[in-house]
């Protein structure tokens, strides 16, 4: 019985830990971003219910998305948003 309880706790911890991962997505764009581009990106990403916060650094050309608890966002969806706003993805990293 102790083994079952211990195994259950371990599995629950793994699921909880896995859920906490990938809450932050960092997107490096290929082209230089301008202030107008930033506003368009914030508007488009802001329409997504999965996203809690959007940070765009003009100096590093890095877009950082914070996801709401229990939410995910596919790379394909990110690429589509960037394409719609005239940008091209260099890399997508999840933390």
Short mmCIF file of C-alpha atoms in Angstrom, two decimals:
data_model
loop_
_atom_site.label_atom_id
_atom_site.label_comp_id
_atom_site.label_asym_id
_atom_site.label_seq_id
_atom_site.Cartn_x
_atom_site.Cartn_y
_atom_site.Cartn_z
CA UNK A 1 0.00 0.00 0.00
CA UNK A 2 2.86 2.39 0.83
CA UNK A 3 4.37 1.73 -2.59
CA UNK A 4 1.12 2.64 -4.31
CA UNK A 5 0.82 5.89 -2.37
CA UNK A 6 4.44 6.75 -3.03
CA UNK A 7 4.09 5.96 -6.72
CA UNK A 8 0.93 8.08 -6.92
CA UNK A 9 2.67 11.04 -5.28
CA UNK A 10 5.64 10.65 -7.61
CA UNK A 11 3.46 10.52 -10.72
CA UNK A 12 1.44 13.53 -9.57
CA UNK A 13 4.67 15.47 -8.98
CA UNK A 14 5.93 14.62 -12.45
CA UNK A 15 2.68 15.76 -14.06
CA UNK A 16 2.68 18.96 -12.01
CA UNK A 17 6.33 19.64 -12.85
CA UNK A 18 5.76 18.99 -16.55
CA UNK A 19 2.82 21.36 -16.50
CA UNK A 20 4.98 24.12 -15.03
CA UNK A 21 7.57 23.73 -17.76
CA UNK A 22 7.21 25.62 -21.00
CA UNK A 23 5.33 28.48 -19.38
CA UNK A 24 7.70 30.91 -21.08
CA UNK A 25 8.33 31.01 -24.80
CA UNK A 26 11.18 33.03 -26.27
CA UNK A 27 10.99 33.87 -29.96
CA UNK A 28 13.91 35.32 -31.87
CA UNK A 29 12.87 37.07 -35.06
CA UNK A 30 15.06 37.36 -38.16
CA UNK A 31 14.27 40.93 -39.13
CA UNK A 32 14.69 44.14 -37.16
CA UNK A 33 11.57 45.13 -35.24
CA UNK A 34 10.28 48.69 -35.14
CA UNK A 35 7.80 50.32 -32.77
CA UNK A 36 4.96 49.83 -35.27
CA UNK A 37 5.84 46.12 -35.56
CA UNK A 38 5.83 45.78 -31.78
CA UNK A 39 2.32 47.22 -31.52
CA UNK A 40 1.05 44.83 -34.21
CA UNK A 41 2.67 41.83 -32.52
CA UNK A 42 1.30 42.78 -29.11
CA UNK A 43 -2.17 43.13 -30.59
CA UNK A 44 -2.05 39.77 -32.39
CA UNK A 45 -0.52 37.83 -29.50
CA UNK A 46 -2.84 39.64 -27.07
CA UNK A 47 -5.83 38.13 -28.87
CA UNK A 48 -4.70 34.65 -27.80
CA UNK A 49 -6.35 33.40 -24.61
CA UNK A 50 -3.29 31.27 -23.76
CA UNK A 51 -0.99 34.26 -23.25
CA UNK A 52 -0.71 36.03 -19.90
CA UNK A 53 2.06 38.51 -20.78
CA UNK A 54 3.98 39.71 -23.83
CA UNK A 55 7.41 41.34 -23.68
CA UNK A 56 9.21 42.51 -26.81
CA UNK A 57 12.81 43.73 -26.60
CA UNK A 58 13.70 45.95 -29.56
CA UNK A 59 17.44 45.77 -28.84
CA UNK A 60 17.67 41.98 -28.89
CA UNK A 61 14.73 41.33 -31.25
CA UNK A 62 13.42 38.87 -28.65
CA UNK A 63 9.74 38.26 -28.00
CA UNK A 64 8.96 36.64 -24.66
CA UNK A 65 5.52 35.15 -24.08
CA UNK A 66 4.31 34.04 -20.66
CA UNK A 67 1.54 31.48 -20.83
CA UNK A 68 -1.36 31.19 -18.44
CA UNK A 69 -1.43 28.17 -16.15
CA UNK A 70 -2.34 24.99 -17.97
CA UNK A 71 -2.14 26.62 -21.41
CA UNK A 72 0.01 25.73 -24.42
CA UNK A 73 0.75 27.43 -27.71
CA UNK A 74 2.00 25.49 -30.73
CA UNK A 75 5.06 26.60 -32.69
CA UNK A 76 2.90 26.59 -35.82
CA UNK A 77 0.51 29.10 -34.24
CA UNK A 78 3.40 31.33 -33.21
CA UNK A 79 4.88 31.19 -36.71
CA UNK A 80 1.50 31.99 -38.25
CA UNK A 81 1.07 35.08 -36.05
CA UNK A 82 4.55 36.29 -36.94
CA UNK A 83 3.97 35.66 -40.65
CA UNK A 84 0.66 37.56 -40.49
CA UNK A 85 2.50 40.55 -39.01
CA UNK A 86 5.30 40.43 -41.60
CA UNK A 87 7.94 38.80 -39.41
CA UNK A 88 9.94 35.60 -39.74
CA UNK A 89 10.90 33.26 -36.90
CA UNK A 90 14.60 32.59 -36.33
CA UNK A 91 14.17 30.38 -33.24
CA UNK A 92 11.56 29.37 -30.69
CA UNK A 93 12.72 28.26 -27.25
CA UNK A 94 10.59 27.06 -24.36
CA UNK A 95 11.53 27.44 -20.73
#
